[in-house]
Amino acid sequence: MTKKPPKEPSELRSVQWFGRHDRDALVHRSWMKNQGIPHDQFDGRPVIGICNTWSQATPCNAHFRELAQHVRDGVLDAGGFPIEFPVMSLGETLMRPTTMLFRNQAAMDVEESIRANPFDGVVLLMGCDKTTPSLLMGAASCDLPTIGVSGGPMLNGKFRGEDIGSGTHVWKFTEMLKTGEMHESDMLEAEACMSRSAGHCMTMGTASTMASMVEALGIGLPTNAAIPAVDSRRRVLARMAGRRIVDMVREDLRMSQILTKDAFENAILVNGAIGGSTNAVVHLIAVAGRLGVKLTLDDWDRLGRDMPCLVNLMPSGKYLMEDFYYAGGLPVVIREIGQYIHKHAATANGSTIWENVKDATNYNTEVITSLDKPFKPHGGIAVLRGNLAPLGAVLKPSAATPALMKHKGRAVVFEDIDDLNQRIDNPKLEVDASCVLVLKNCGPKGYPGFPEVGNFALPEKLLKKGVTDMVRISDARMSGTAYGTVVLHTAPEAAAGGPLALVENGDLIELDVDERRIQLHVSDGELALRRKRWKPPQPHSDRGWVKLYCDTVLQADQGVDLDFLVGNSGAKVGRESH
Ligand code: FES
């Protein structure tokens, strides 16, 4: 990339607010001075917005007020003017019906908050699953110089001498409660042991995956992915981001210069190498859409297809993010797959991705394996197509049971989540381990909001017999901390009239991951008859956000953004204040 001469203070957009000599400038400065800001801070130095998703209702981000202080210190170190501002925070564990319903709403908040305020550059503080994509999406539509700082994972869970992982052990313990291997008092003890420090889920779930994506995309600083939230080096990283963003403003290094197609391709490769979450597929497609970068499911399959999983982390493996950091973290993974990545991709610190990682050292080859002897042969996301998913569906091979990746079975159908909850544990349910469990109406429009229910629990009577996995198909997502032979994101979804809506009990379904196929063995004529009988579900709401969302949301293969939010409006505002 050719370097531009540094920006003059008079070229900064904040000058339009603070650098003038009129009534409006008086208003802009005077009210800010009530926070104790001295007049000399309005001298044309870069104004940096610190976009904070702190909330007590988002436990994974509850330490962000302190983290923001370190970013502030860094901005001040480098001669900038920090302004912290809150945006809608999406807490995965508490929000109903699902945080994904609100990802785009939070992205709108971020976009408009950045554009409307006098920021020259932005630092994004993000951690819990949806806070990362929503901030990246919103910021991308403004395209200012931007650095992402992730909040970091929790310390390893410790329960009765064993390391336990957030999410992953929730599924395990819930099954053990059903089979009687655990009692409620054990669960109470386990829940306290699982979340014992600040930070987000410490498995390679969606939050850790997205933090890794931030680093792999180059929009975060090296080591962003894995430093534990409570490790002092996380604070140093925040401070360095604060310092660096001031220089990025002076260099006018914008998001769109970093988040190129090459950067997204690098991120997909890294997702494969870390055995990352299937949620990254929708989120990265959505972020790319904001920048006009064409990223498709085919890119995911093409690049991830042969990428082995190098990282032995739950849910696919044994270790946790703390171990990953001590082993060398993401720089080691990127160095290991160096032969595949676009080495010259630019990153936020001003160096190329390869310059950042080429000297990374692996301190624990059990946690991060080599490309020659990978932890698992397939880390990428498999994109499946067929008459059941004409626009695609996804499956995570590293979390699936190898023997089930080629499987034909009788469909046991649940019309929606209520139907599933009512019948799945009924002892009279006609199901055996060879069946294919089908869950409908859990897609973006159907639920609404595209929840993480695709890895729904197996029938209790089969769990008690020792069955640990079955093929499950839905138009839902699954938690990045989950595992199983689970076909997700089936598009078009059932509520939009996709073929999934037409599946009936007893139909034969064939999954062939090697061939990338998901096929419903029902004749076209019969499907046409069923389509004539099909009625779309009633709308979920006739007002407010849910109506806007359901009317305009795109399908999973297009990133589940709202149709009118795709693209980029820049940071210009055509009108003065008031
Ligand atoms: Fe916040 Fe898992 S619940 S990252």
Coordinates of C-alpha atoms and ligand atoms in Angstrom, one line a residue:
M1 CA 0.0 0.0 0.0
T2 CA 1.4 3.4 -0.9
K3 CA 1.6 5.7 2.1
K4 CA -0.2 9.0 2.0
P5 CA 1.3 12.1 3.7
P6 CA 0.1 12.5 7.3
K7 CA -3.2 14.3 7.7
E8 CA -3.1 18.0 8.7
P9 CA -5.2 18.9 11.7
S10 CA -7.3 21.1 9.5
E11 CA -8.3 18.0 7.4
L12 CA -9.8 16.1 10.4
R13 CA -13.5 15.8 10.4
S14 CA -13.6 16.8 14.1
V15 CA -12.5 20.3 13.1
Q16 CA -16.0 20.8 11.8
W17 CA -17.2 20.5 15.4
F18 CA -14.4 21.8 17.6
G19 CA -12.1 23.9 15.4
R20 CA -14.5 26.7 14.3
H21 CA -15.1 30.2 15.6
D22 CA -18.8 30.5 15.6
R23 CA -21.8 29.8 17.8
D24 CA -21.9 26.1 17.0
A25 CA -18.3 25.7 18.0
L26 CA -19.0 27.4 21.3
V27 CA -21.8 24.9 21.9
H28 CA -19.7 21.9 20.9
R29 CA -16.8 22.9 23.2
S30 CA -18.6 24.4 26.1
W31 CA -20.7 21.4 26.9
M32 CA -17.7 19.1 26.6
K33 CA -15.8 21.3 29.1
N34 CA -18.3 20.3 31.8
Q35 CA -16.3 17.0 31.9
G36 CA -13.1 18.9 32.9
I37 CA -11.6 19.0 29.4
P38 CA -9.1 21.9 29.2
H39 CA -9.3 24.2 26.2
D40 CA -6.0 23.2 24.7
Q41 CA -7.5 19.7 24.0
F42 CA -9.6 21.3 21.2
D43 CA -6.4 22.2 19.3
G44 CA -7.0 20.0 16.3
R45 CA -5.7 16.7 17.7
P46 CA -7.4 13.6 16.5
V47 CA -10.7 12.8 18.3
I48 CA -11.0 9.1 19.0
G49 CA -14.4 7.5 19.8
I50 CA -14.2 4.6 22.2
C51 CA -17.2 2.5 21.3
N52 CA -18.1 0.7 24.4
T53 CA -20.4 -2.3 24.8
W54 CA -20.1 -2.4 28.6
S55 CA -23.2 -3.6 30.3
Q56 CA -23.9 -5.5 33.5
A57 CA -26.4 -7.4 31.4
T58 CA -23.6 -8.5 29.1
P59 CA -21.4 -10.3 31.7
C60 CA -18.7 -11.1 29.1
N61 CA -18.2 -7.3 28.6
A62 CA -18.7 -6.2 32.2
H63 CA -15.0 -5.3 32.6
F64 CA -15.1 -2.9 29.7
R65 CA -15.3 0.4 31.7
E66 CA -11.8 -0.4 33.0
L67 CA -10.6 -1.6 29.6
A68 CA -11.8 1.7 28.1
Q69 CA -9.6 3.6 30.6
H70 CA -6.6 1.9 29.2
V71 CA -7.6 2.8 25.6
R72 CA -8.1 6.4 26.9
D73 CA -4.7 6.4 28.4
G74 CA -3.2 5.3 25.1
V75 CA -5.1 7.9 23.1
L76 CA -3.8 10.6 25.5
D77 CA -0.2 9.2 25.3
A78 CA -0.3 9.7 21.6
G79 CA -1.7 13.2 21.7
G80 CA -5.3 12.3 20.8
F81 CA -8.6 13.3 22.4
P82 CA -10.6 10.3 23.6
I83 CA -14.4 10.3 23.9
E84 CA -16.0 7.1 25.2
F85 CA -19.5 6.4 24.1
P86 CA -22.0 3.6 24.8
V87 CA -23.8 1.5 22.2
M88 CA -26.4 -1.2 22.5
S89 CA -24.8 -4.2 24.1
L90 CA -25.9 -7.7 23.3
G91 CA -25.5 -10.2 26.2
E92 CA -25.7 -13.7 24.9
T93 CA -26.8 -15.3 28.1
L94 CA -29.8 -13.2 29.1
M95 CA -31.4 -11.7 26.0
R96 CA -34.6 -13.1 24.6
P97 CA -35.5 -14.5 22.1
T98 CA -31.9 -14.3 20.8
T99 CA -29.2 -11.7 20.6
M100 CA -29.0 -12.4 16.8
L101 CA -32.4 -10.7 16.4
F102 CA -30.7 -7.5 17.6
R103 CA -27.3 -7.7 15.9
N104 CA -28.3 -5.5 13.0
Q105 CA -30.1 -3.1 15.4
A106 CA -26.9 -2.7 17.4
A107 CA -25.0 -2.2 14.1
M108 CA -27.3 0.6 13.2
D109 CA -26.7 2.2 16.6
V110 CA -22.9 1.9 16.1
E111 CA -23.1 3.3 12.5
E112 CA -25.2 6.3 13.4
S113 CA -23.4 7.0 16.7
I114 CA -20.0 7.1 14.9
R115 CA -21.3 9.2 12.0
A116 CA -23.2 11.7 14.0
N117 CA -20.3 12.5 16.4
P118 CA -17.0 14.4 15.9
F119 CA -14.8 11.3 15.7
D120 CA -11.8 11.0 13.5
G121 CA -11.1 7.4 14.4
V122 CA -12.7 4.7 16.5
V123 CA -11.7 1.9 18.9
L124 CA -14.3 -0.8 19.1
L125 CA -14.5 -2.6 22.5
M126 CA -16.2 -6.0 21.9
G127 CA -16.3 -9.4 23.4
C128 CA -19.6 -11.4 23.8
D129 CA -20.6 -13.1 20.5
K130 CA -22.7 -10.5 18.7
T131 CA -20.9 -7.4 20.0
T132 CA -18.0 -8.1 17.7
P133 CA -19.9 -8.4 14.4
S134 CA -22.4 -5.6 15.2
L135 CA -19.5 -3.2 15.9
L136 CA -17.6 -4.2 12.9
M137 CA -20.6 -3.9 10.6
G138 CA -21.7 -0.5 11.9
A139 CA -18.1 0.9 11.8
A140 CA -17.5 -0.5 8.3
S141 CA -20.5 1.4 7.0
C142 CA -18.8 4.6 8.2
D143 CA -15.3 3.6 7.1
L144 CA -13.2 5.7 9.5
P145 CA -9.8 4.6 10.8
T146 CA -10.7 1.8 13.2
I147 CA -9.1 -0.7 15.6
G148 CA -11.0 -3.6 17.2
V149 CA -10.0 -4.5 20.8
S150 CA -11.6 -7.7 22.1
G151 CA -12.2 -8.1 25.8
G152 CA -10.5 -11.4 26.2
P153 CA -11.6 -14.8 27.3
M154 CA -12.3 -15.9 30.9
L155 CA -9.7 -18.0 32.7
N156 CA -10.1 -21.8 32.3
G157 CA -13.1 -23.2 34.3
K158 CA -12.0 -25.5 37.1
F159 CA -14.3 -28.1 38.5
R160 CA -13.3 -30.9 40.8
G161 CA -9.8 -31.1 39.3
E162 CA -10.9 -30.9 35.7
D163 CA -10.8 -28.0 33.2
I164 CA -14.3 -27.1 32.1
G165 CA -15.3 -24.9 29.2
S166 CA -18.1 -22.4 29.0
G167 CA -20.9 -23.6 26.8
T168 CA -19.3 -26.9 25.9
H169 CA -19.7 -28.2 29.5
V170 CA -23.2 -26.7 29.7
W171 CA -24.3 -29.1 27.0
K172 CA -22.4 -32.0 28.6
F173 CA -23.7 -31.3 32.1
T174 CA -27.3 -30.9 30.8
E175 CA -27.1 -34.3 29.2
M176 CA -25.6 -35.8 32.4
L177 CA -28.5 -34.3 34.4
K178 CA -30.9 -36.0 32.1
T179 CA -29.2 -39.4 32.4
G180 CA -28.8 -39.0 36.2
E181 CA -25.0 -38.9 36.2
M182 CA -25.2 -35.4 37.8
H183 CA -27.5 -33.9 40.3
E184 CA -28.7 -30.4 40.7
S185 CA -26.3 -29.7 43.6
D186 CA -23.4 -30.7 41.3
M187 CA -24.7 -28.3 38.6
L188 CA -24.8 -25.4 41.1
E189 CA -21.2 -26.1 42.0
A190 CA -20.2 -26.4 38.4
E191 CA -21.9 -23.2 37.3
A192 CA -19.8 -21.2 39.8
C193 CA -16.6 -23.0 38.7
M194 CA -17.2 -22.3 35.0
S195 CA -17.3 -18.5 35.1
R196 CA -14.6 -17.6 37.6
S197 CA -13.2 -14.4 36.1
A198 CA -14.1 -11.5 33.9
G199 CA -14.2 -12.2 30.1
H200 CA -16.1 -14.1 27.5
C201 CA -16.5 -17.8 26.8
M202 CA -13.1 -19.4 26.9
T203 CA -13.8 -22.2 24.5
M204 CA -13.2 -21.8 20.8
G205 CA -16.9 -20.6 20.6
T206 CA -18.2 -17.7 18.7
A207 CA -16.7 -15.0 20.9
S208 CA -13.2 -16.5 20.7
T209 CA -13.7 -17.2 17.0
M210 CA -14.7 -13.6 16.3
A211 CA -11.8 -12.3 18.4
S212 CA -9.6 -14.4 16.3
M213 CA -11.3 -13.1 13.1
V214 CA -10.5 -9.5 14.3
E215 CA -6.9 -10.5 14.6
A216 CA -6.8 -12.4 11.3
L217 CA -8.6 -9.7 9.4
G218 CA -5.9 -7.3 10.6
I219 CA -8.4 -4.9 12.2
G220 CA -7.1 -5.8 15.7
L221 CA -3.5 -5.8 16.9
P222 CA -1.5 -9.0 17.1
T223 CA -2.4 -11.3 20.0
N224 CA -5.8 -9.7 20.3
A225 CA -7.5 -13.1 20.1
A226 CA -6.4 -15.0 23.1
I227 CA -5.0 -12.8 26.0
P228 CA -7.2 -13.7 29.0
A229 CA -9.4 -10.8 30.0
V230 CA -7.8 -10.5 33.4
D231 CA -4.2 -10.8 32.2
S232 CA -2.4 -7.4 32.5
R233 CA -1.3 -7.8 28.9
R234 CA -4.9 -7.3 27.8
R235 CA -4.7 -3.9 29.4
V236 CA -1.4 -3.2 27.6
L237 CA -3.0 -4.2 24.3
A238 CA -5.9 -1.8 24.9
R239 CA -3.4 1.0 25.7
M240 CA -1.4 0.2 22.5
A241 CA -4.6 0.3 20.5
G242 CA -5.3 3.7 22.0
R243 CA -1.9 4.9 20.9
R244 CA -2.0 3.4 17.5
I245 CA -5.5 4.7 16.5
V246 CA -4.2 8.3 16.7
D247 CA -1.5 7.4 14.2
M248 CA -4.0 5.6 12.0
V249 CA -6.0 8.8 11.8
R250 CA -2.9 10.8 10.9
E251 CA -2.2 8.1 8.2
D252 CA -5.8 8.1 7.1
L253 CA -5.7 4.3 7.3
R254 CA -9.3 3.4 7.0
M255 CA -11.2 0.2 7.6
S256 CA -11.8 -0.4 3.9
Q257 CA -8.0 -0.4 3.3
I258 CA -7.6 -3.3 5.8
L259 CA -10.8 -5.3 5.3
T260 CA -10.1 -6.2 1.6
K261 CA -11.1 -9.5 0.0
D262 CA -7.6 -10.8 0.8
A263 CA -8.2 -10.1 4.5
F264 CA -11.5 -11.9 4.5
E265 CA -9.9 -14.9 2.7
N266 CA -7.1 -14.9 5.3
A267 CA -9.8 -14.9 8.0
I268 CA -11.6 -17.9 6.4
L269 CA -8.4 -19.8 6.3
V270 CA -7.7 -19.0 9.9
N271 CA -11.2 -20.0 10.9
G272 CA -10.5 -23.4 9.4
A273 CA -7.2 -23.7 11.2
I274 CA -8.7 -22.9 14.6
G275 CA -11.8 -25.0 14.1
G276 CA -13.8 -21.8 14.5
S277 CA -17.5 -21.3 14.9
T278 CA -20.1 -21.7 12.1
N279 CA -21.4 -18.3 13.2
A280 CA -18.4 -16.7 11.7
V281 CA -19.8 -17.5 8.3
V282 CA -22.8 -15.2 8.6
H283 CA -21.0 -12.5 10.5
L284 CA -18.1 -12.2 8.0
I285 CA -20.4 -12.2 5.0
A286 CA -22.4 -9.4 6.7
V287 CA -19.3 -7.3 7.5
A288 CA -18.0 -7.8 4.0
G289 CA -21.3 -6.7 2.6
R290 CA -21.0 -3.4 4.4
L291 CA -17.7 -2.8 2.6
G292 CA -18.8 -3.9 -0.9
V293 CA -16.5 -7.0 -0.7
K294 CA -18.2 -10.0 -2.3
L295 CA -17.9 -12.9 0.0
T296 CA -20.0 -16.0 -0.5
L297 CA -20.6 -19.4 0.9
D298 CA -18.5 -20.8 -1.9
D299 CA -15.5 -18.8 -0.6
W300 CA -16.0 -20.5 2.7
D301 CA -16.0 -24.0 1.2
R302 CA -13.3 -23.3 -1.3
L303 CA -10.8 -22.0 1.3
G304 CA -11.8 -24.1 4.3
R305 CA -12.2 -27.4 2.5
D306 CA -8.7 -28.6 2.9
M307 CA -7.7 -26.6 5.9
P308 CA -6.9 -28.9 8.8
C309 CA -7.7 -27.9 12.4
L310 CA -4.5 -27.1 14.2
V311 CA -5.9 -26.0 17.5
N312 CA -6.8 -28.6 20.2
L313 CA -9.5 -26.5 21.9
M314 CA -13.0 -27.2 23.1
P315 CA -15.6 -27.8 21.6
S316 CA -13.6 -29.8 19.1
G317 CA -10.7 -30.7 21.4
K318 CA -9.4 -30.6 25.0
Y319 CA -7.8 -27.2 25.9
L320 CA -9.1 -23.7 26.4
M321 CA -8.2 -20.1 25.4
E322 CA -5.9 -19.6 28.3
D323 CA -3.8 -22.5 27.2
F324 CA -4.0 -21.2 23.6
Y325 CA -2.5 -17.9 24.7
Y326 CA 0.3 -19.5 26.7
A327 CA 1.1 -21.7 23.7
G328 CA 1.7 -18.7 21.5
G329 CA -1.9 -17.8 20.4
L330 CA -3.1 -16.9 17.0
P331 CA 0.2 -15.6 15.6
V332 CA 1.5 -19.2 15.7
V333 CA -1.5 -20.5 13.8
I334 CA -1.2 -17.8 11.1
R335 CA 2.6 -18.5 10.8
E336 CA 1.9 -22.2 10.5
I337 CA -0.5 -21.7 7.6
G338 CA 1.6 -19.1 6.0
Q339 CA 1.8 -20.9 2.7
Y340 CA -1.9 -20.3 2.2
I341 CA -2.4 -16.8 3.4
H342 CA -2.2 -13.5 1.6
K343 CA 1.0 -12.4 3.3
H344 CA 0.9 -8.8 2.2
A345 CA -2.5 -8.0 3.7
A346 CA -2.4 -4.7 5.6
T347 CA -3.1 -4.7 9.3
A348 CA -4.0 -2.0 11.9
N349 CA -0.5 -1.7 13.3
G350 CA 0.9 -0.7 10.0
S351 CA 2.7 -4.0 9.3
T352 CA 1.6 -6.7 7.0
I353 CA 0.0 -9.8 8.5
W354 CA 3.1 -11.8 7.7
E355 CA 5.4 -9.3 9.3
N356 CA 3.3 -9.6 12.5
V357 CA 3.5 -13.4 12.7
K358 CA 6.6 -14.7 11.0
D359 CA 8.7 -15.0 14.2
A360 CA 5.9 -16.4 16.4
T361 CA 7.0 -19.3 18.6
N362 CA 4.9 -22.4 19.5
Y363 CA 5.4 -23.1 23.2
N364 CA 3.0 -26.1 23.3
T365 CA 2.6 -28.3 20.3
E366 CA -0.2 -30.3 22.0
V367 CA -2.4 -27.2 22.0
I368 CA -1.3 -25.9 18.6
T369 CA -0.3 -28.6 16.3
S370 CA 1.7 -28.4 13.1
L371 CA 0.2 -28.4 9.6
D372 CA 2.0 -31.7 8.9
K373 CA 0.5 -33.4 12.0
P374 CA -2.8 -31.5 12.5
F375 CA -5.1 -32.0 15.4
K376 CA -8.0 -32.8 13.0
P377 CA -7.9 -33.2 9.2
H378 CA -10.8 -30.9 8.6
G379 CA -11.2 -27.6 10.3
G380 CA -13.1 -25.5 7.8
I381 CA -16.8 -25.1 7.4
A382 CA -18.4 -27.5 4.9
V383 CA -21.1 -25.9 2.7
L384 CA -23.8 -28.4 1.7
R385 CA -26.3 -28.0 -1.1
G386 CA -29.0 -30.1 -2.6
N387 CA -32.8 -30.0 -2.9
L388 CA -33.1 -29.5 0.8
A389 CA -30.8 -26.4 0.8
P390 CA -30.7 -24.8 -2.7
L391 CA -29.0 -21.7 -1.3
G392 CA -26.7 -23.7 1.0
A393 CA -26.4 -25.0 4.5
V394 CA -23.3 -25.4 6.7
L395 CA -21.8 -28.1 8.9
K396 CA -18.6 -28.0 11.1
P397 CA -16.8 -31.3 10.4
S398 CA -14.3 -30.9 13.3
A399 CA -17.3 -30.9 15.7
A400 CA -19.2 -33.8 14.0
T401 CA -19.0 -37.6 14.4
P402 CA -17.0 -39.0 11.5
A403 CA -19.3 -42.0 11.1
L404 CA -22.3 -39.8 10.6
M405 CA -20.9 -37.6 8.0
K406 CA -22.2 -40.0 5.3
H407 CA -25.6 -41.0 6.5
K408 CA -29.1 -41.8 5.3
G409 CA -32.0 -41.8 7.7
R410 CA -35.7 -41.4 8.3
A411 CA -36.8 -37.9 9.2
V412 CA -38.4 -37.2 12.5
V413 CA -39.8 -33.7 12.1
F414 CA -40.5 -30.9 14.6
E415 CA -42.5 -28.0 13.1
D416 CA -41.0 -25.4 15.4
I417 CA -39.2 -25.0 18.7
D418 CA -42.4 -25.4 20.8
D419 CA -43.2 -28.7 19.0
L420 CA -39.6 -29.8 19.7
N421 CA -39.8 -28.9 23.4
Q422 CA -43.1 -30.7 23.8
R423 CA -42.2 -34.0 22.1
I424 CA -38.5 -34.6 22.0
D425 CA -38.4 -36.4 25.4
N426 CA -41.7 -38.1 25.0
P427 CA -41.0 -41.9 25.5
K428 CA -43.5 -42.6 22.8
L429 CA -41.6 -40.6 20.1
E430 CA -40.9 -43.0 17.2
V431 CA -37.2 -42.4 16.9
D432 CA -33.9 -44.4 16.9
A433 CA -30.3 -43.4 16.6
S434 CA -30.3 -43.8 12.8
C435 CA -33.1 -41.2 12.3
V436 CA -32.4 -37.6 11.1
L437 CA -34.0 -35.0 13.4
V438 CA -35.4 -32.1 11.5
L439 CA -36.3 -28.8 13.2
K440 CA -38.2 -26.1 11.2
N441 CA -39.0 -22.4 11.6
C442 CA -35.9 -21.4 13.5
G443 CA -34.3 -19.3 10.8
P444 CA -34.0 -15.5 10.7
K445 CA -37.7 -14.8 10.0
G446 CA -39.1 -18.0 11.5
Y447 CA -38.1 -17.8 15.2
P448 CA -37.6 -14.8 14.7
G449 CA -33.9 -13.9 14.9
F450 CA -32.0 -17.0 13.9
P451 CA -31.3 -18.5 17.4
E452 CA -28.6 -21.1 18.4
V453 CA -30.9 -24.0 18.8
G454 CA -29.6 -26.2 15.9
N455 CA -27.6 -28.4 18.3
F456 CA -30.8 -29.3 20.2
A457 CA -30.5 -32.1 22.7
L458 CA -31.1 -35.7 21.6
P459 CA -34.2 -37.6 22.8
E460 CA -33.8 -38.5 26.5
K461 CA -34.6 -42.1 25.9
L462 CA -31.7 -42.4 23.4
L463 CA -29.3 -40.5 25.6
K464 CA -30.0 -43.0 28.3
K465 CA -29.1 -45.8 25.9
G466 CA -25.7 -44.1 25.4
V467 CA -26.4 -42.4 22.1
T468 CA -24.1 -39.4 21.9
D469 CA -24.8 -37.9 18.4
M470 CA -27.4 -38.0 15.6
V471 CA -27.7 -36.1 12.4
R472 CA -29.8 -32.9 13.1
I473 CA -30.9 -30.5 10.4
S474 CA -32.4 -27.1 10.9
D475 CA -32.5 -23.5 9.6
A476 CA -31.1 -22.4 13.0
R477 CA -27.6 -21.6 14.0
M478 CA -25.7 -23.4 16.8
S479 CA -23.6 -22.1 19.6
G480 CA -19.9 -22.0 18.7
T481 CA -19.3 -23.9 21.9
A482 CA -21.5 -26.8 20.7
Y483 CA -20.7 -30.0 18.9
G484 CA -22.4 -32.7 16.9
T485 CA -23.3 -33.7 13.4
V486 CA -25.5 -30.7 12.9
V487 CA -26.6 -29.2 9.6
L488 CA -27.3 -25.5 10.1
H489 CA -28.3 -22.3 8.3
T490 CA -30.4 -24.2 5.8
A491 CA -31.4 -21.7 3.2
P492 CA -34.0 -20.6 2.2
E493 CA -35.4 -21.1 5.7
A494 CA -38.7 -22.9 6.3
A495 CA -40.6 -19.7 7.2
A496 CA -39.5 -18.2 3.8
G497 CA -40.9 -21.2 2.0
G498 CA -37.6 -23.1 1.7
P499 CA -37.8 -26.9 1.0
L500 CA -37.2 -27.6 4.7
A501 CA -40.8 -26.5 5.2
L502 CA -41.9 -29.4 3.1
V503 CA -40.2 -32.3 4.9
E504 CA -42.5 -34.8 6.6
N505 CA -42.1 -37.6 9.1
G506 CA -40.7 -40.7 7.5
D507 CA -39.0 -39.0 4.5
L508 CA -35.6 -40.2 3.7
I509 CA -32.8 -37.7 4.1
E510 CA -29.2 -38.2 2.9
L511 CA -26.2 -36.3 4.2
D512 CA -22.9 -36.7 2.4
V513 CA -20.3 -34.2 3.8
D514 CA -17.5 -35.3 1.4
E515 CA -19.8 -34.7 -1.6
R516 CA -21.2 -31.6 0.1
R517 CA -24.7 -32.9 -0.4
I518 CA -27.9 -32.7 1.6
Q519 CA -30.7 -34.4 -0.2
L520 CA -34.4 -35.1 0.5
H521 CA -35.4 -38.3 -1.2
V522 CA -38.9 -37.2 -2.2
S523 CA -40.0 -36.8 -5.8
D524 CA -40.3 -33.3 -7.4
G525 CA -44.0 -34.0 -8.1
E526 CA -44.7 -34.8 -4.4
L527 CA -42.8 -31.8 -3.3
A528 CA -44.8 -29.6 -5.7
L529 CA -48.0 -31.0 -4.1
R530 CA -46.8 -30.3 -0.6
R531 CA -45.8 -26.8 -1.7
K532 CA -49.4 -26.1 -2.8
R533 CA -50.6 -27.1 0.7
W534 CA -47.9 -25.0 2.5
K535 CA -49.0 -21.8 4.3
P536 CA -46.5 -19.2 5.5
P537 CA -46.4 -18.7 9.3
Q538 CA -48.3 -15.8 10.8
P539 CA -46.2 -12.6 11.2
H540 CA -44.5 -12.3 14.6
S541 CA -45.3 -8.7 15.1
D542 CA -47.1 -5.8 13.3
R543 CA -44.9 -3.1 14.7
G544 CA -41.5 -2.1 16.0
W545 CA -38.1 -3.6 15.4
V546 CA -39.4 -7.2 15.0
K547 CA -41.6 -6.1 12.1
L548 CA -38.8 -4.1 10.4
Y549 CA -36.4 -7.1 10.9
C550 CA -38.8 -9.7 9.6
D551 CA -39.8 -7.6 6.6
T552 CA -36.2 -6.9 5.5
V553 CA -33.9 -9.6 6.8
L554 CA -31.8 -11.4 4.3
Q555 CA -31.3 -15.2 4.4
A556 CA -28.3 -17.0 6.0
D557 CA -26.3 -17.3 2.7
Q558 CA -26.3 -13.5 2.5
G559 CA -25.2 -12.8 6.1
V560 CA -28.7 -12.1 7.6
D561 CA -28.2 -8.3 7.4
L562 CA -31.2 -6.1 6.7
D563 CA -31.5 -5.6 2.9
F564 CA -31.3 -1.8 3.2
L565 CA -28.2 -1.9 5.5
V566 CA -25.9 -3.7 3.1
G567 CA -23.3 -1.2 1.9
N568 CA -21.6 1.9 3.1
S569 CA -22.5 5.6 3.5
G570 CA -19.1 6.9 4.7
A571 CA -18.8 9.3 7.6
K572 CA -20.0 12.5 6.0
V573 CA -23.0 14.3 7.4
G574 CA -24.5 16.9 5.1
R575 CA -26.0 19.2 7.7
E576 CA -24.8 21.2 10.7
S577 CA -25.9 20.5 14.2
H578 CA -29.5 21.3 15.3
Ligands
FES1 FE1 -20.7 -14.1 26.0 FE2 -20.3 -16.7 25.4 S1 -21.9 -15.8 26.5 S2 -19.2 -15.0 24.8

